[in-house]
Amino acid sequence: MHNPSSRSSAPSAPSEPRSERVDVAIVGAGPGGAACALQCSALGLSVAVFDPRLAPDRRDVVKPCGEGLMPAGVDVLERLGLAPTRLGRPFPGVRYFAPDAAPLDLDFPTPGIAIQRGALQQALDARLAQALGVATYAEVARVTPDPRVGGAGFLVTSRSASVHARALVAADGGQGQAAAWLGRGARGRAVHTRGRTGLRAHCALREPLDRVEVHFGGACEVYLTPIPAGEGHPAGLVNVVLLFDHLPAGIRGGANLLAHALAAHPRAARYVGAPVGPVEARALDFNRPSAVAGSHVFLVGDAGGGVDPVLGCGTTVALRTGLAAALGARALLDGAAPRRVAREYTRVHGRETAARRRVAAGLILASRHARTARAAVALARSLPRPTRALVRLAARVEPLVAASSLLAAPIARAH
């Protein structure tokens, strides 16, 4: 077992990179990579995690994010030894608004949790710092096949470390390159998904907000998530996320885009006060690889293609696939055939993403015009049983192992 005292945080100008062997190397320490590392530790595997964000002066997390965690994601945090109700604010479900239509409330089987992305990441980082057998490197990593083991392992190098790993987990986001070769194999080139533009702002909360609200039907969608009160904001804040298919002509700048969207959705505007901090925006392009697993390698979270933010399940998918990758790594090191492990991980990954992608595509289509948004809300209201099934799909709380006999070992809880 790797000694946690050898943890590294980018030491200055080492004369020679340190060399070590681990069971699993993970590139990226966001929610998916951190969940994978913690689960690997709980399963008795040694781990090296690489992410420049782990440097002491790089703790800020700037990413447009809905900050609402589905029940399945809440379950993962509990398994990892975190207390999600202490980190965030429970909410019972989602309320949908279409123009000139009554709101539609959809309740989850169990509550979701609204957690600020920075608070979630800091909690995961703290757990990583305590985990047995996990070494972290606050550096960019380069991944190549390990010449010592003939394609059954990887050499992961950075400025201060040279790590020989038996398995690799790529959790470095939609534009990550840690396992880029998986997208250019025999099954063809990676599929590029034309992204949209996402904008996120924390704003003062004007009126009480008891659940996530989605306002759609027009040029953009507006997502409101109530987040816990912070210092100087005893009434709480609201996380505002805007998703644009196309930016409106002649309007640029985060504050101007926010004002434009709220003017188009006045029922959302009544909750939203002045922004607290910067209004952040970024393109939401990502590449969907032609494979999410290969011999001794797993793609986690957005590195595996992700789900459009319209469904609000990105962090939950990252956490769930991180756990699945840890189970796959454990199976590999227990002697399971690499092809079978890759096939079973692909099956589990598909259960977490495929149907959600289809639902997201339907929501995007419905959101483009007021009349289709109203029709979607009316259809959901008239078909309660299928609608509840879709809600359960988004919330998904059944065990990961439901899709795979190979990954049927109990998920160890992190301590």
Short mmCIF file of C-alpha atoms in Angstrom, two decimals:
data_model
loop_
_atom_site.label_atom_id
_atom_site.label_comp_id
_atom_site.label_asym_id
_atom_site.label_seq_id
_atom_site.Cartn_x
_atom_site.Cartn_y
_atom_site.Cartn_z
CA MET A 1 0.00 0.00 0.00
CA HIS A 2 1.29 3.42 -0.91
CA ASN A 3 2.23 5.56 2.05
CA PRO A 4 0.07 8.72 2.16
CA SER A 5 2.96 10.65 3.70
CA SER A 6 4.53 10.76 0.24
CA ARG A 7 1.80 13.13 -0.92
CA SER A 8 3.19 15.76 -3.30
CA SER A 9 2.02 19.31 -3.95
CA ALA A 10 4.29 20.40 -6.77
CA PRO A 11 7.68 20.62 -5.02
CA SER A 12 9.96 23.26 -6.46
CA ALA A 13 12.54 22.26 -9.05
CA PRO A 14 13.23 18.62 -8.15
CA SER A 15 16.51 17.33 -9.50
CA GLU A 16 14.92 14.12 -10.75
CA PRO A 17 11.25 13.03 -10.93
CA ARG A 18 10.35 10.50 -8.27
CA SER A 19 9.35 7.08 -9.55
CA GLU A 20 6.65 4.89 -8.06
CA ARG A 21 4.20 2.13 -8.87
CA VAL A 22 0.48 2.32 -8.15
CA ASP A 23 -2.59 0.34 -9.00
CA VAL A 24 -4.50 3.25 -10.56
CA ALA A 25 -3.51 6.64 -11.97
CA ILE A 26 -6.25 9.25 -12.22
CA VAL A 27 -5.91 12.37 -14.35
CA GLY A 28 -8.34 15.00 -13.06
CA ALA A 29 -9.55 15.53 -9.49
CA GLY A 30 -12.99 17.02 -10.11
CA PRO A 31 -16.03 15.22 -8.67
CA GLY A 32 -15.61 12.17 -10.91
CA GLY A 33 -11.87 11.76 -10.41
CA ALA A 34 -12.08 12.42 -6.67
CA ALA A 35 -14.94 9.93 -6.25
CA CYS A 36 -12.96 7.32 -8.15
CA ALA A 37 -9.85 7.89 -6.03
CA LEU A 38 -11.78 7.67 -2.76
CA GLN A 39 -13.56 4.49 -3.84
CA CYS A 40 -10.29 2.94 -5.01
CA SER A 41 -8.82 3.70 -1.59
CA ALA A 42 -11.81 2.07 0.11
CA LEU A 43 -11.27 -1.01 -2.09
CA GLY A 44 -7.62 -1.25 -1.03
CA LEU A 45 -6.02 0.09 -4.21
CA SER A 46 -3.09 2.49 -4.34
CA VAL A 47 -3.75 5.64 -6.37
CA ALA A 48 -1.91 8.63 -7.85
CA VAL A 49 -4.07 11.66 -8.76
CA PHE A 50 -2.85 14.43 -11.08
CA ASP A 51 -4.56 17.81 -11.33
CA PRO A 52 -2.99 21.31 -11.42
CA ARG A 53 -6.02 22.61 -9.52
CA LEU A 54 -4.78 20.84 -6.39
CA ALA A 55 -2.01 23.39 -5.93
CA PRO A 56 -2.57 25.50 -2.79
CA ASP A 57 -3.00 28.69 -4.83
CA ARG A 58 -5.41 27.09 -7.33
CA ARG A 59 -8.32 26.15 -5.09
CA ASP A 60 -10.85 28.31 -6.91
CA VAL A 61 -13.39 26.41 -9.01
CA VAL A 62 -14.80 28.47 -11.87
CA LYS A 63 -17.28 26.51 -13.96
CA PRO A 64 -20.86 27.22 -15.02
CA CYS A 65 -22.71 24.61 -13.00
CA GLY A 66 -26.29 24.16 -11.85
CA GLU A 67 -25.12 23.16 -8.35
CA GLY A 68 -28.12 20.87 -7.90
CA LEU A 69 -27.19 17.27 -7.12
CA MET A 70 -29.61 14.48 -8.05
CA PRO A 71 -30.54 11.87 -5.40
CA ALA A 72 -28.14 9.36 -6.98
CA GLY A 73 -25.30 11.86 -6.54
CA VAL A 74 -26.32 12.46 -2.94
CA ASP A 75 -26.08 8.70 -2.38
CA VAL A 76 -22.52 8.68 -3.75
CA LEU A 77 -21.42 11.45 -1.38
CA GLU A 78 -22.86 9.52 1.55
CA ARG A 79 -20.97 6.39 0.46
CA LEU A 80 -17.77 8.43 0.27
CA GLY A 81 -18.10 9.50 3.89
CA LEU A 82 -19.34 13.03 3.25
CA ALA A 83 -22.40 14.55 4.87
CA PRO A 84 -24.24 16.18 1.93
CA THR A 85 -26.96 17.74 4.11
CA ARG A 86 -24.23 19.66 5.94
CA LEU A 87 -22.68 20.81 2.67
CA GLY A 88 -25.85 22.00 1.00
CA ARG A 89 -29.57 22.50 1.06
CA PRO A 90 -32.09 19.71 0.32
CA PHE A 91 -34.75 20.29 -2.33
CA PRO A 92 -37.68 17.99 -3.18
CA GLY A 93 -37.60 18.20 -6.97
CA VAL A 94 -37.92 20.48 -9.99
CA ARG A 95 -40.58 22.97 -11.04
CA TYR A 96 -40.94 23.62 -14.79
CA PHE A 97 -42.29 26.85 -16.24
CA ALA A 98 -43.35 27.36 -19.85
CA PRO A 99 -44.62 30.74 -21.12
CA ASP A 100 -48.30 31.35 -20.27
CA ALA A 101 -48.66 27.92 -18.66
CA ALA A 102 -49.20 26.80 -15.08
CA PRO A 103 -46.07 25.45 -13.38
CA LEU A 104 -45.40 21.72 -13.32
CA ASP A 105 -43.90 20.26 -10.12
CA LEU A 106 -41.94 17.01 -10.42
CA ASP A 107 -40.80 15.45 -7.13
CA PHE A 108 -37.82 13.12 -6.74
CA PRO A 109 -38.16 9.81 -4.89
CA THR A 110 -35.73 11.22 -2.31
CA PRO A 111 -34.46 14.81 -2.02
CA GLY A 112 -31.67 16.27 -4.08
CA ILE A 113 -29.11 18.61 -2.54
CA ALA A 114 -28.11 22.09 -3.73
CA ILE A 115 -24.35 22.38 -3.15
CA GLN A 116 -22.09 25.17 -4.31
CA ARG A 117 -19.52 23.66 -6.67
CA GLY A 118 -16.63 25.17 -4.73
CA ALA A 119 -17.90 23.78 -1.42
CA LEU A 120 -18.36 20.33 -2.95
CA GLN A 121 -14.87 20.34 -4.43
CA GLN A 122 -13.28 21.50 -1.20
CA ALA A 123 -15.02 18.70 0.70
CA LEU A 124 -13.79 16.12 -1.82
CA ASP A 125 -10.27 17.56 -1.68
CA ALA A 126 -10.30 17.27 2.11
CA ARG A 127 -11.34 13.62 1.87
CA LEU A 128 -8.56 12.98 -0.66
CA ALA A 129 -6.04 14.46 1.77
CA GLN A 130 -7.15 11.91 4.38
CA ALA A 131 -7.49 8.85 2.14
CA LEU A 132 -5.10 5.93 2.60
CA GLY A 133 -2.99 5.03 -0.39
CA VAL A 134 -3.76 8.20 -2.37
CA ALA A 135 -0.95 10.49 -3.53
CA THR A 136 -1.85 13.77 -5.22
CA TYR A 137 0.23 15.78 -7.67
CA ALA A 138 -0.68 19.38 -8.45
CA GLU A 139 0.67 19.14 -11.96
CA VAL A 140 -0.25 18.43 -15.56
CA ALA A 141 0.34 14.77 -16.45
CA ARG A 142 1.41 13.12 -19.70
CA VAL A 143 0.18 9.57 -20.32
CA THR A 144 1.91 6.96 -22.47
CA PRO A 145 1.78 3.14 -22.57
CA ASP A 146 4.17 1.64 -20.04
CA PRO A 147 6.97 -0.01 -22.05
CA ARG A 148 7.71 -2.37 -19.16
CA VAL A 149 4.39 -4.23 -19.28
CA GLY A 150 3.58 -4.50 -22.98
CA GLY A 151 0.37 -2.46 -23.17
CA ALA A 152 -1.11 -3.66 -19.85
CA GLY A 153 -0.28 -0.47 -17.97
CA PHE A 154 0.59 3.20 -18.27
CA LEU A 155 3.43 5.58 -17.55
CA VAL A 156 2.12 8.86 -16.19
CA THR A 157 4.72 11.59 -15.96
CA SER A 158 4.76 15.11 -14.58
CA ARG A 159 7.43 17.55 -13.53
CA SER A 160 8.02 15.83 -10.19
CA ALA A 161 6.79 12.27 -10.68
CA SER A 162 7.04 9.26 -12.95
CA VAL A 163 4.26 6.84 -12.06
CA HIS A 164 3.79 3.31 -13.40
CA ALA A 165 0.09 2.45 -13.13
CA ARG A 166 -1.72 -0.79 -13.88
CA ALA A 167 -4.94 1.06 -14.76
CA LEU A 168 -5.78 4.58 -15.92
CA VAL A 169 -8.83 6.73 -15.24
CA ALA A 170 -9.26 9.82 -17.41
CA ALA A 171 -11.43 12.35 -15.57
CA ASP A 172 -10.02 15.47 -17.21
CA GLY A 173 -13.19 16.90 -18.75
CA GLY A 174 -14.77 17.18 -22.15
CA GLN A 175 -11.63 18.54 -23.78
CA GLY A 176 -9.22 16.29 -21.89
CA GLN A 177 -6.42 14.48 -23.65
CA ALA A 178 -5.33 11.91 -21.06
CA ALA A 179 -6.92 9.05 -23.02
CA ALA A 180 -7.56 10.76 -26.35
CA TRP A 181 -6.59 7.65 -28.31
CA LEU A 182 -9.85 5.96 -27.30
CA GLY A 183 -11.71 8.30 -29.64
CA ARG A 184 -9.66 7.33 -32.68
CA GLY A 185 -9.68 3.55 -32.56
CA ALA A 186 -11.22 0.95 -34.81
CA ARG A 187 -14.72 2.25 -34.20
CA GLY A 188 -13.98 5.57 -35.80
CA ARG A 189 -13.17 9.12 -34.88
CA ALA A 190 -14.51 10.88 -31.83
CA VAL A 191 -17.96 12.40 -32.25
CA HIS A 192 -17.91 16.18 -31.78
CA THR A 193 -21.05 17.52 -30.16
CA ARG A 194 -21.83 21.11 -31.09
CA GLY A 195 -22.03 22.79 -27.76
CA ARG A 196 -24.01 25.68 -26.48
CA THR A 197 -23.09 28.60 -24.25
CA GLY A 198 -23.55 28.37 -20.52
CA LEU A 199 -23.62 31.28 -18.08
CA ARG A 200 -23.64 31.06 -14.29
CA ALA A 201 -24.11 33.71 -11.60
CA HIS A 202 -24.68 33.70 -7.86
CA CYS A 203 -27.28 36.33 -7.07
CA ALA A 204 -29.06 37.61 -3.99
CA LEU A 205 -32.33 35.75 -3.39
CA ARG A 206 -35.30 38.13 -3.38
CA GLU A 207 -38.05 35.65 -2.47
CA PRO A 208 -38.04 32.18 -0.88
CA LEU A 209 -37.34 29.41 -3.38
CA ASP A 210 -38.16 25.87 -2.25
CA ARG A 211 -36.90 23.81 -5.22
CA VAL A 212 -35.01 23.99 -8.49
CA GLU A 213 -36.91 25.91 -11.15
CA VAL A 214 -36.51 25.58 -14.92
CA HIS A 215 -37.88 28.37 -17.10
CA PHE A 216 -37.84 27.45 -20.77
CA GLY A 217 -39.46 28.26 -24.08
CA GLY A 218 -37.57 30.91 -26.00
CA ALA A 219 -34.06 32.04 -26.75
CA CYS A 220 -32.57 30.46 -23.64
CA GLU A 221 -33.34 28.35 -20.59
CA VAL A 222 -33.04 29.75 -17.07
CA TYR A 223 -32.26 27.45 -14.15
CA LEU A 224 -32.65 28.62 -10.55
CA THR A 225 -31.20 26.65 -7.65
CA PRO A 226 -31.56 27.81 -4.03
CA ILE A 227 -28.22 27.55 -2.26
CA PRO A 228 -27.46 27.95 1.44
CA ALA A 229 -27.02 31.32 3.07
CA GLY A 230 -23.45 32.54 3.08
CA GLU A 231 -21.51 35.12 4.99
CA GLY A 232 -23.19 38.48 4.42
CA HIS A 233 -26.20 36.80 2.78
CA PRO A 234 -28.41 35.51 5.61
CA ALA A 235 -31.42 35.13 3.29
CA GLY A 236 -29.47 32.81 1.01
CA LEU A 237 -28.46 33.00 -2.61
CA VAL A 238 -29.82 31.71 -5.88
CA ASN A 239 -27.59 30.07 -8.45
CA VAL A 240 -28.69 31.23 -11.90
CA VAL A 241 -27.67 29.22 -14.96
CA LEU A 242 -28.49 30.28 -18.50
CA LEU A 243 -28.15 27.98 -21.51
CA PHE A 244 -28.13 29.52 -24.97
CA ASP A 245 -28.27 27.65 -28.27
CA HIS A 246 -27.14 30.89 -29.91
CA LEU A 247 -26.13 34.11 -28.23
CA PRO A 248 -28.57 36.94 -28.98
CA ALA A 249 -27.40 39.36 -31.66
CA GLY A 250 -25.70 42.47 -30.36
CA ILE A 251 -25.61 41.38 -26.70
CA ARG A 252 -22.33 40.38 -25.08
CA GLY A 253 -20.93 40.38 -21.58
CA GLY A 254 -22.19 38.27 -18.71
CA ALA A 255 -24.22 40.98 -16.98
CA ASN A 256 -25.96 41.99 -20.21
CA LEU A 257 -26.80 38.39 -21.11
CA LEU A 258 -28.21 37.83 -17.63
CA ALA A 259 -30.42 40.91 -17.89
CA HIS A 260 -31.59 39.84 -21.37
CA ALA A 261 -32.55 36.35 -20.18
CA LEU A 262 -34.40 37.58 -17.10
CA ALA A 263 -36.36 40.07 -19.20
CA ALA A 264 -37.51 37.12 -21.35
CA HIS A 265 -38.49 35.08 -18.27
CA PRO A 266 -40.14 37.49 -15.78
CA ARG A 267 -41.33 34.68 -13.49
CA ALA A 268 -37.69 33.78 -12.93
CA ALA A 269 -36.65 37.41 -12.53
CA ARG A 270 -38.70 37.89 -9.37
CA TYR A 271 -36.25 35.68 -7.43
CA VAL A 272 -33.04 37.16 -8.76
CA GLY A 273 -31.33 40.10 -7.09
CA ALA A 274 -27.95 41.64 -7.79
CA PRO A 275 -25.09 39.31 -8.76
CA VAL A 276 -22.71 38.37 -5.95
CA GLY A 277 -19.31 37.94 -7.56
CA PRO A 278 -18.55 37.51 -11.26
CA VAL A 279 -20.99 36.39 -13.93
CA GLU A 280 -19.21 33.46 -15.60
CA ALA A 281 -19.75 32.15 -19.12
CA ARG A 282 -18.15 29.52 -21.31
CA ALA A 283 -18.78 27.46 -24.42
CA LEU A 284 -20.18 24.02 -23.68
CA ASP A 285 -18.57 22.15 -26.57
CA PHE A 286 -17.33 18.66 -25.82
CA ASN A 287 -16.12 15.60 -27.71
CA ARG A 288 -18.00 12.34 -27.34
CA PRO A 289 -15.42 9.59 -27.74
CA SER A 290 -16.21 6.49 -29.73
CA ALA A 291 -15.34 4.38 -26.67
CA VAL A 292 -15.49 5.08 -22.93
CA ALA A 293 -13.24 2.19 -21.90
CA GLY A 294 -10.37 0.19 -23.30
CA SER A 295 -7.73 -2.17 -22.02
CA HIS A 296 -7.05 -1.01 -18.44
CA VAL A 297 -8.51 2.48 -19.05
CA PHE A 298 -11.80 4.17 -18.12
CA LEU A 299 -13.27 7.56 -19.06
CA VAL A 300 -15.23 9.27 -16.28
CA GLY A 301 -17.65 12.21 -16.26
CA ASP A 302 -17.41 14.68 -19.13
CA ALA A 303 -14.32 12.88 -20.45
CA GLY A 304 -16.75 10.15 -21.52
CA GLY A 305 -18.95 12.58 -23.44
CA GLY A 306 -21.17 13.98 -20.70
CA VAL A 307 -24.85 14.89 -20.81
CA ASP A 308 -26.15 18.29 -21.91
CA PRO A 309 -26.53 20.59 -18.87
CA VAL A 310 -30.23 21.00 -19.69
CA LEU A 311 -30.90 17.93 -17.52
CA GLY A 312 -28.80 19.10 -14.58
CA CYS A 313 -27.20 15.72 -13.93
CA GLY A 314 -23.56 16.30 -14.94
CA THR A 315 -22.05 16.14 -11.46
CA THR A 316 -24.19 13.13 -10.56
CA VAL A 317 -23.03 11.27 -13.70
CA ALA A 318 -19.40 12.15 -12.89
CA LEU A 319 -19.73 10.80 -9.34
CA ARG A 320 -21.49 7.62 -10.44
CA THR A 321 -19.10 6.81 -13.28
CA GLY A 322 -16.18 7.52 -10.94
CA LEU A 323 -17.44 4.80 -8.61
CA ALA A 324 -17.99 2.42 -11.54
CA ALA A 325 -14.43 2.99 -12.79
CA ALA A 326 -13.08 2.12 -9.33
CA LEU A 327 -15.05 -1.12 -9.35
CA GLY A 328 -13.71 -1.87 -12.83
CA ALA A 329 -10.12 -1.26 -11.69
CA ARG A 330 -10.63 -3.58 -8.72
CA ALA A 331 -12.01 -6.29 -11.03
CA LEU A 332 -8.99 -5.92 -13.34
CA LEU A 333 -6.52 -6.26 -10.51
CA ASP A 334 -8.42 -9.29 -9.23
CA GLY A 335 -7.70 -11.01 -12.55
CA ALA A 336 -10.79 -10.31 -14.68
CA ALA A 337 -10.24 -10.20 -18.44
CA PRO A 338 -9.56 -6.59 -19.58
CA ARG A 339 -11.95 -6.81 -22.54
CA ARG A 340 -14.75 -8.02 -20.34
CA VAL A 341 -14.12 -5.28 -17.79
CA ALA A 342 -14.15 -2.65 -20.55
CA ARG A 343 -17.37 -4.09 -21.96
CA GLU A 344 -19.08 -4.12 -18.57
CA TYR A 345 -17.96 -0.57 -17.72
CA THR A 346 -19.28 0.58 -21.10
CA ARG A 347 -22.63 -1.02 -20.26
CA VAL A 348 -22.82 0.69 -16.87
CA HIS A 349 -21.72 4.01 -18.38
CA GLY A 350 -24.45 3.68 -21.00
CA ARG A 351 -27.09 3.16 -18.32
CA GLU A 352 -25.95 6.38 -16.68
CA THR A 353 -25.90 8.47 -19.86
CA ALA A 354 -27.77 7.11 -22.90
CA ALA A 355 -31.37 7.59 -21.80
CA ARG A 356 -30.53 10.87 -20.11
CA ARG A 357 -29.05 12.14 -23.38
CA ARG A 358 -32.29 11.31 -25.16
CA VAL A 359 -34.37 13.10 -22.53
CA ALA A 360 -32.01 16.09 -22.72
CA ALA A 361 -32.37 16.22 -26.51
CA GLY A 362 -36.17 16.28 -26.12
CA LEU A 363 -35.99 19.10 -23.57
CA ILE A 364 -33.71 21.13 -25.82
CA LEU A 365 -36.10 20.67 -28.73
CA ALA A 366 -39.10 21.67 -26.61
CA SER A 367 -37.33 24.71 -25.19
CA ARG A 368 -36.75 26.46 -28.50
CA HIS A 369 -40.27 27.87 -28.86
CA ALA A 370 -42.94 28.93 -26.39
CA ARG A 371 -45.58 26.75 -28.04
CA THR A 372 -43.48 23.57 -27.89
CA ALA A 373 -42.56 24.33 -24.28
CA ARG A 374 -46.24 24.67 -23.37
CA ALA A 375 -47.02 21.45 -25.25
CA ALA A 376 -44.27 19.58 -23.39
CA VAL A 377 -45.58 20.74 -20.00
CA ALA A 378 -49.16 19.86 -20.97
CA LEU A 379 -48.08 16.42 -22.18
CA ALA A 380 -46.17 15.73 -18.96
CA ARG A 381 -49.19 16.77 -16.91
CA SER A 382 -51.54 14.54 -18.91
CA LEU A 383 -49.29 11.45 -18.68
CA PRO A 384 -48.33 11.23 -15.01
CA ARG A 385 -47.03 7.65 -15.03
CA PRO A 386 -44.53 8.08 -17.92
CA THR A 387 -43.56 11.44 -16.45
CA ARG A 388 -42.79 9.87 -13.08
CA ALA A 389 -40.71 7.25 -14.88
CA LEU A 390 -38.66 10.00 -16.54
CA VAL A 391 -38.16 11.68 -13.17
CA ARG A 392 -36.92 8.41 -11.69
CA LEU A 393 -34.58 8.06 -14.64
CA ALA A 394 -33.06 11.48 -13.98
CA ALA A 395 -32.91 10.85 -10.23
CA ARG A 396 -31.73 7.20 -10.58
CA VAL A 397 -30.93 5.76 -7.20
CA GLU A 398 -30.61 2.04 -7.96
CA PRO A 399 -27.15 0.48 -7.48
CA LEU A 400 -24.58 0.82 -10.21
CA VAL A 401 -24.16 -2.93 -10.28
CA ALA A 402 -27.67 -3.40 -11.69
CA ALA A 403 -26.20 -3.33 -15.20
CA SER A 404 -23.25 -5.63 -14.63
CA SER A 405 -22.56 -8.99 -13.03
CA LEU A 406 -18.81 -8.33 -13.19
CA LEU A 407 -19.11 -5.17 -11.08
CA ALA A 408 -21.44 -6.85 -8.61
CA ALA A 409 -19.03 -6.67 -5.67
CA PRO A 410 -20.45 -4.50 -2.87
CA ILE A 411 -19.40 -0.88 -3.12
CA ALA A 412 -17.09 -0.29 -0.19
CA ARG A 413 -17.79 2.76 1.91
CA ALA A 414 -14.95 5.22 2.41
CA HIS A 415 -13.98 5.85 6.02
#
